[in-house]
């Protein structure tokens, strides 16, 4: 069974930074992509970023490009999301998820089969 546990959320002022972590356990991560999604109050969950575990290539939503950076650590099976220049529109619950695929071609919510419980990020103005 795959388990994903997010951490690192919190309250930060606009312009600040946070780093989210997603600790993964269970079956093989060497061939799957990992992603981050977020859901703001009253809105649909949306894609933020994903990384191909094996090669490290990444993709970002336009809304976070240039501000957020995704990375992974093999030794600890952890995926990170470094978030800089945060603004109030970034306020949401952030979820880590494991893709069904190894490539970044598929980053819709239905392309991911395992999800963490989410971590709250609140950006104050």
Coordinates of N, CA, C and O in Angstrom, one line a residue:
X1 N 0.8 -1.2 0.0 CA 0.0 0.0 0.0 C 0.9 1.2 0.0 O 1.9 1.3 0.7
X2 N 0.5 2.2 -0.7 CA 1.2 3.5 -0.8 C 0.6 4.5 0.2 O -0.6 4.6 0.3
X3 N 1.5 5.1 0.9 CA 1.1 6.2 1.8 C 1.9 7.5 1.5 O 3.1 7.4 1.3
X4 N 1.2 8.6 1.5 CA 1.8 9.9 1.2 C 1.4 10.8 2.4 O 0.2 10.9 2.7
X5 N 2.4 11.4 3.0 CA 2.2 12.3 4.1 C 2.8 13.6 3.9 O 4.0 13.7 3.8
X6 N 1.9 14.6 3.8 CA 2.4 16.0 3.5 C 2.7 16.7 4.9 O 2.1 16.4 5.9
X7 N 3.7 17.6 4.8 CA 4.0 18.5 5.9 C 4.5 19.8 5.4 O 4.9 19.9 4.2
X8 N 4.6 20.8 6.3 CA 5.3 22.1 5.9 C 4.3 23.2 5.7 O 4.8 24.3 5.4
X9 N 3.0 22.9 5.7 CA 2.1 24.0 5.5 C 2.1 25.0 6.7 O 2.7 24.7 7.8
X10 N 1.4 26.1 6.6 CA 1.3 27.0 7.6 C 0.8 28.4 7.2 O 0.3 28.5 6.1
X11 N 1.0 29.4 8.0 CA 0.6 30.7 7.8 C 1.8 31.5 7.4 O 2.8 31.5 8.2
X12 N 1.7 32.3 6.3 CA 2.8 33.1 5.9 C 2.3 34.4 5.3 O 1.2 34.4 4.8
X13 N 3.1 35.4 5.4 CA 2.7 36.7 4.8 C 3.0 36.7 3.3 O 3.8 36.0 2.8
X14 N 2.2 37.5 2.6 CA 2.4 37.7 1.2 C 3.9 38.0 0.9 O 4.4 38.9 1.6
X15 N 4.4 37.4 -0.1 CA 5.8 37.6 -0.4 C 6.8 36.6 0.2 O 7.9 36.6 -0.1
X16 N 6.2 35.9 1.2 CA 7.0 34.9 1.9 C 7.2 33.6 1.2 O 6.7 33.4 0.0
X17 N 7.8 32.6 1.9 CA 8.1 31.3 1.3 C 7.7 30.2 2.3 O 7.7 30.4 3.5
X18 N 7.4 29.1 1.7 CA 7.2 27.9 2.4 C 7.8 26.7 1.6 O 7.8 26.8 0.4
X19 N 8.2 25.6 2.3 CA 8.5 24.4 1.6 C 7.7 23.3 2.1 O 7.7 22.9 3.3
X20 N 6.9 22.7 1.2 CA 6.1 21.5 1.5 C 6.9 20.2 1.3 O 7.7 20.2 0.3
X21 N 6.7 19.2 2.1 CA 7.3 17.9 1.9 C 6.2 16.9 1.8 O 5.1 17.0 2.4
X22 N 6.5 15.9 1.1 CA 5.6 14.7 0.9 C 6.5 13.4 1.1 O 7.3 13.1 0.2
X23 N 6.3 12.8 2.2 CA 7.0 11.6 2.5 C 6.2 10.4 2.0 O 5.1 10.2 2.4
X24 N 6.8 9.6 1.1 CA 6.2 8.5 0.5 C 6.7 7.2 1.0 O 7.9 7.0 1.3
X25 N 5.8 6.2 1.2 CA 6.2 4.9 1.6 C 5.3 3.9 0.9 O 4.2 4.2 0.3
X26 N 5.8 2.7 0.8 CA 5.0 1.7 0.1 C 5.8 1.3 -1.2 O 7.0 1.4 -1.3
X27 N 5.0 0.9 -2.1 CA 5.6 0.3 -3.3 C 6.2 1.3 -4.2 O 5.7 2.4 -4.4
X28 N 7.2 0.9 -4.8 CA 8.1 1.5 -5.9 C 7.7 2.9 -6.4 O 6.7 3.2 -6.9
X29 N 8.7 3.9 -6.2 CA 8.5 5.2 -6.7 C 9.4 5.5 -7.9 O 9.4 6.5 -8.4
X30 N 10.2 4.5 -8.2 CA 11.2 4.8 -9.2 C 10.7 5.0 -10.6 O 11.4 5.5 -11.4
X31 N 9.4 4.6 -10.8 CA 8.9 4.7 -12.2 C 7.7 5.6 -12.3 O 7.2 5.7 -13.4
X32 N 7.3 6.2 -11.2 CA 6.1 7.0 -11.3 C 6.4 8.5 -11.2 O 7.4 8.8 -10.5
X33 N 5.6 9.3 -11.7 CA 5.7 10.7 -11.5 C 4.9 11.0 -10.2 O 4.0 10.3 -9.8
X34 N 5.3 12.1 -9.6 CA 4.7 12.6 -8.4 C 4.2 14.1 -8.6 O 4.9 14.8 -9.3
X35 N 3.1 14.4 -8.0 CA 2.6 15.7 -8.2 C 2.0 16.4 -7.0 O 1.9 15.8 -6.0
X36 N 1.8 17.7 -7.2 CA 1.2 18.5 -6.2 C -0.1 19.2 -6.8 O 0.0 19.7 -7.9
X37 N -1.1 19.1 -6.0 CA -2.4 19.8 -6.4 C -2.8 20.7 -5.2 O -2.3 20.6 -4.1
X38 N -3.7 21.6 -5.5 CA -4.2 22.4 -4.4 C -5.7 22.7 -4.6 O -6.2 22.6 -5.7
X39 N -6.4 22.9 -3.5 CA -7.8 23.2 -3.5 C -8.1 24.4 -2.6 O -7.9 24.3 -1.4
X40 N -8.5 25.5 -3.2 CA -8.9 26.7 -2.4 C -10.4 26.6 -2.0 O -11.1 25.8 -2.7
X41 N -10.8 27.3 -1.0 CA -12.2 27.2 -0.6 C -13.1 27.6 -1.7 O -13.0 28.6 -2.4
X42 N -14.1 26.7 -1.9 CA -15.1 27.0 -2.9 C -14.7 26.7 -4.4 O -15.4 27.0 -5.3
X43 N -13.5 26.2 -4.5 CA -12.9 25.9 -5.9 C -12.6 24.5 -6.1 O -12.5 23.7 -5.1
X44 N -12.5 24.1 -7.4 CA -12.1 22.8 -7.7 C -10.6 22.6 -7.4 O -9.8 23.5 -7.4
X45 N -10.2 21.3 -7.2 CA -8.8 21.0 -7.0 C -8.1 21.2 -8.3 O -8.6 20.8 -9.4
X46 N -6.9 21.8 -8.2 CA -6.2 22.1 -9.5 C -4.8 21.7 -9.4 O -4.2 21.6 -8.3
X47 N -4.2 21.4 -10.5 CA -2.8 20.9 -10.7 C -1.9 22.1 -10.4 O -2.1 23.2 -10.8
X48 N -0.8 21.8 -9.7 CA 0.2 22.8 -9.4 C 1.5 22.4 -10.1 O 2.1 23.2 -10.8
X49 N 2.0 21.2 -9.8 CA 3.3 20.8 -10.4 C 3.5 19.3 -10.3 O 2.8 18.6 -9.5
X50 N 4.4 18.8 -11.1 CA 4.7 17.3 -11.1 C 6.1 17.1 -11.5 O 6.7 18.0 -12.2
X51 N 6.6 16.0 -11.1 CA 8.0 15.7 -11.4 C 8.1 14.2 -11.8 O 7.4 13.3 -11.1
X52 N 8.8 13.9 -12.8 CA 9.1 12.5 -13.2 C 10.2 12.0 -12.3 O 11.3 12.5 -12.3
X53 N 9.8 11.0 -11.5 CA 10.7 10.6 -10.4 C 12.1 10.1 -10.9 O 13.1 10.4 -10.4
X54 N 12.1 9.4 -12.1 CA 13.3 8.8 -12.5 C 14.3 9.8 -13.2 O 15.5 9.7 -12.9
X55 N 13.8 10.8 -13.9 CA 14.7 11.7 -14.6 C 14.7 13.1 -14.0 O 15.6 13.9 -14.4
X56 N 13.7 13.4 -13.2 CA 13.7 14.7 -12.5 C 13.1 15.8 -13.3 O 13.1 17.0 -12.9
X57 N 12.6 15.5 -14.5 CA 12.0 16.6 -15.3 C 10.7 17.0 -14.6 O 10.1 16.3 -13.8
X58 N 10.3 18.3 -14.8 CA 9.1 18.8 -14.1 C 8.2 19.7 -15.0 O 8.7 20.1 -16.0
X59 N 7.1 19.9 -14.5 CA 6.1 20.7 -15.2 C 5.3 21.5 -14.1 O 5.1 21.1 -13.0
X60 N 4.9 22.7 -14.5 CA 4.2 23.6 -13.6 C 3.0 24.2 -14.2 O 2.9 24.5 -15.4
X61 N 2.0 24.5 -13.3 CA 0.9 25.3 -13.8 C 1.4 26.7 -14.0 O 2.3 27.2 -13.4
X62 N 0.7 27.4 -15.0 CA 1.2 28.8 -15.3 C 1.1 29.7 -14.1 O 1.9 30.6 -14.0
X63 N 0.2 29.5 -13.2 CA 0.0 30.4 -12.1 C 1.1 30.3 -11.1 O 1.3 31.2 -10.3
X64 N 1.9 29.3 -11.1 CA 3.0 29.2 -10.2 C 4.4 29.1 -10.8 O 5.4 29.1 -10.1
X65 N 4.4 29.1 -12.1 CA 5.7 29.1 -12.9 C 6.6 30.2 -12.5 O 6.2 31.4 -12.5
X66 N 7.8 29.9 -12.2 CA 8.8 30.9 -11.8 C 8.8 31.2 -10.3 O 9.7 31.9 -9.8
X67 N 7.8 30.8 -9.6 CA 7.7 31.0 -8.2 C 7.9 29.7 -7.4 O 8.4 29.7 -6.3
X68 N 7.4 28.6 -7.9 CA 7.4 27.3 -7.2 C 8.4 26.4 -7.9 O 8.7 26.5 -9.1
X69 N 9.0 25.5 -7.1 CA 10.0 24.6 -7.6 C 9.8 23.2 -6.9 O 9.7 23.1 -5.7
X70 N 9.7 22.2 -7.8 CA 9.4 20.8 -7.3 C 10.7 20.1 -7.4 O 11.5 20.2 -8.3
X71 N 11.0 19.2 -6.4 CA 12.2 18.4 -6.4 C 11.9 17.1 -5.7 O 10.9 16.9 -5.0
X72 N 12.8 16.1 -5.8 CA 12.6 14.8 -5.1 C 14.0 14.4 -4.5 O 15.0 14.7 -5.1
X73 N 13.9 13.6 -3.5 CA 15.1 13.0 -2.9 C 14.9 11.5 -2.8 O 14.0 11.0 -2.2
X74 N 15.8 10.8 -3.6 CA 15.7 9.4 -3.7 C 15.9 8.7 -2.3 O 15.1 7.8 -2.0
X75 N 16.8 9.1 -1.6 CA 17.2 8.4 -0.3 C 16.0 8.3 0.6 O 15.8 7.3 1.3
X76 N 15.2 9.4 0.7 CA 14.2 9.5 1.7 C 12.8 9.3 1.1 O 11.8 9.4 1.8
X77 N 12.7 9.1 -0.3 CA 11.4 9.0 -0.9 C 10.5 10.2 -0.6 O 9.3 10.0 -0.3
X78 N 11.1 11.3 -0.8 CA 10.4 12.6 -0.4 C 10.3 13.5 -1.6 O 11.3 13.7 -2.3
X79 N 9.2 14.1 -1.8 CA 9.0 15.1 -2.8 C 8.8 16.5 -2.1 O 8.1 16.5 -1.1
X80 N 9.4 17.5 -2.7 CA 9.3 18.8 -2.1 C 8.7 19.8 -3.0 O 8.8 19.6 -4.2
X81 N 8.0 20.8 -2.5 CA 7.5 21.9 -3.2 C 8.0 23.2 -2.6 O 7.4 23.5 -1.5
X82 N 8.9 23.8 -3.2 CA 9.4 25.1 -2.6 C 8.6 26.2 -3.2 O 8.5 26.3 -4.4
X83 N 7.9 27.0 -2.4 CA 7.0 28.0 -2.8 C 7.5 29.4 -2.4 O 7.7 29.6 -1.2
X84 N 7.9 30.2 -3.4 CA 8.4 31.5 -3.1 C 7.4 32.6 -3.6 O 6.5 32.3 -4.4
X85 N 7.6 33.8 -3.2 CA 6.8 34.9 -3.6 C 5.3 34.6 -3.5 O 4.5 34.8 -4.4
X86 N 4.9 34.0 -2.4 CA 3.5 33.6 -2.2 C 2.6 34.8 -2.2 O 2.9 35.9 -1.7
X87 N 1.4 34.6 -2.7 CA 0.4 35.6 -2.6 C -0.9 35.0 -2.1 O -1.0 33.8 -2.0
X88 N -1.9 35.8 -1.8 CA -3.1 35.4 -1.2 C -3.8 34.3 -2.0 O -4.6 33.5 -1.5
X89 N -3.7 34.4 -3.3 CA -4.3 33.5 -4.2 C -3.7 32.1 -4.1 O -4.3 31.1 -4.7
X90 N -2.6 31.9 -3.5 CA -2.0 30.6 -3.2 C -2.6 29.9 -2.0 O -2.2 28.8 -1.7
X91 N -3.4 30.6 -1.3 CA -4.1 30.0 -0.1 C -4.9 28.8 -0.5 O -5.8 28.9 -1.4
X92 N -4.6 27.6 0.0 CA -5.3 26.4 -0.3 C -4.8 25.3 0.5 O -3.8 25.4 1.2
X93 N -5.5 24.2 0.4 CA -5.0 22.9 0.9 C -4.2 22.3 -0.2 O -4.7 22.1 -1.3
X94 N -3.0 21.9 0.1 CA -2.1 21.3 -0.9 C -2.0 19.8 -0.7 O -1.8 19.4 0.4
X95 N -2.1 19.1 -1.8 CA -2.1 17.7 -1.8 C -1.0 17.1 -2.6 O -0.7 17.6 -3.7
X96 N -0.3 16.1 -2.1 CA 0.7 15.3 -2.8 C 0.0 14.1 -3.4 O -0.9 13.6 -2.8
X97 N 0.4 13.7 -4.6 CA -0.2 12.6 -5.2 C 0.8 11.8 -6.1 O 1.7 12.4 -6.6
X98 N 0.5 10.5 -6.2 CA 1.4 9.7 -7.1 C 0.6 9.4 -8.4 O -0.5 9.0 -8.4
X99 N 1.3 9.6 -9.5 CA 0.7 9.4 -10.8 C 0.6 7.9 -11.1 O 1.3 7.1 -10.5
X100 N -0.3 7.6 -12.0 CA -0.4 6.2 -12.5 C 0.7 6.0 -13.6 O 0.9 4.8 -14.0
X101 N 1.4 7.0 -14.0 CA 2.3 7.0 -15.1 C 3.7 7.5 -14.7 O 3.9 8.2 -13.7
X102 N 4.7 7.2 -15.6 CA 6.0 7.6 -15.3 C 6.4 8.9 -16.0 O 7.4 9.6 -15.7
X103 N 5.5 9.4 -16.9 CA 5.8 10.6 -17.7 C 5.0 11.7 -17.1 O 4.0 11.6 -16.3
X104 N 5.3 12.9 -17.6 CA 4.5 14.1 -17.2 C 3.5 14.5 -18.3 O 2.9 15.6 -18.3
X105 N 3.2 13.6 -19.2 CA 2.2 13.8 -20.2 C 0.8 13.9 -19.6 O -0.1 14.6 -20.2
X106 N 0.6 13.2 -18.5 CA -0.8 13.2 -17.9 C -0.7 13.8 -16.5 O -0.2 13.2 -15.6
X107 N -1.4 14.9 -16.4 CA -1.3 15.6 -15.1 C -2.7 16.0 -14.7 O -2.9 17.0 -13.9
X108 N -3.7 15.3 -15.2 CA -5.1 15.6 -14.7 C -5.3 14.9 -13.3 O -4.6 13.9 -13.0
X109 N -6.3 15.3 -12.6 CA -6.5 14.7 -11.3 C -6.7 13.2 -11.4 O -6.2 12.4 -10.6
X110 N -7.4 12.8 -12.4 CA -7.7 11.4 -12.6 C -6.5 10.5 -13.0 O -6.6 9.3 -13.0
X111 N -5.4 11.2 -13.3 CA -4.2 10.5 -13.7 C -3.4 10.1 -12.5 O -2.3 9.5 -12.6
X112 N -3.8 10.5 -11.3 CA -3.1 10.2 -10.0 C -4.0 9.3 -9.2 O -5.2 9.5 -9.1
X113 N -3.4 8.3 -8.6 CA -4.1 7.2 -7.9 C -3.9 7.2 -6.4 O -4.8 6.6 -5.7
X114 N -2.9 7.8 -5.9 CA -2.7 7.8 -4.5 C -2.5 9.3 -4.0 O -1.8 10.1 -4.7
X115 N -3.2 9.6 -2.9 CA -3.2 11.0 -2.4 C -2.9 11.1 -1.0 O -3.2 10.2 -0.2
X116 N -2.2 12.2 -0.6 CA -2.0 12.4 0.8 C -3.3 13.1 1.4 O -4.3 13.4 0.7
X117 N -3.2 13.4 2.7 CA -4.3 14.0 3.4 C -4.4 15.5 3.2 O -5.4 16.1 3.6
X118 N -3.3 16.1 2.7 CA -3.4 17.5 2.5 C -2.7 18.3 3.6 O -2.8 17.9 4.8
X119 N -2.2 19.5 3.3 CA -1.6 20.4 4.3 C -2.1 21.8 3.9 O -2.1 22.2 2.8
X120 N -2.5 22.6 4.9 CA -3.1 23.9 4.7 C -2.0 24.9 4.5 O -1.0 25.0 5.4
X121 N -2.1 25.7 3.5 CA -1.2 26.9 3.3 C -2.1 28.1 3.3 O -3.1 28.2 2.5
X122 N -1.8 29.0 4.2 CA -2.6 30.3 4.2 C -1.6 31.5 4.1 O -0.7 31.6 4.8
X123 N -1.9 32.3 3.1 CA -1.1 33.5 2.8 C -1.9 34.7 3.2 O -3.0 34.9 2.7
X124 N -1.4 35.5 4.1 CA -2.1 36.7 4.5 C -1.5 37.9 3.8 O -0.4 38.0 3.5
X125 N -2.4 38.9 3.6 CA -2.0 40.1 2.9 C -1.4 41.1 3.8 O -1.4 41.0 5.0

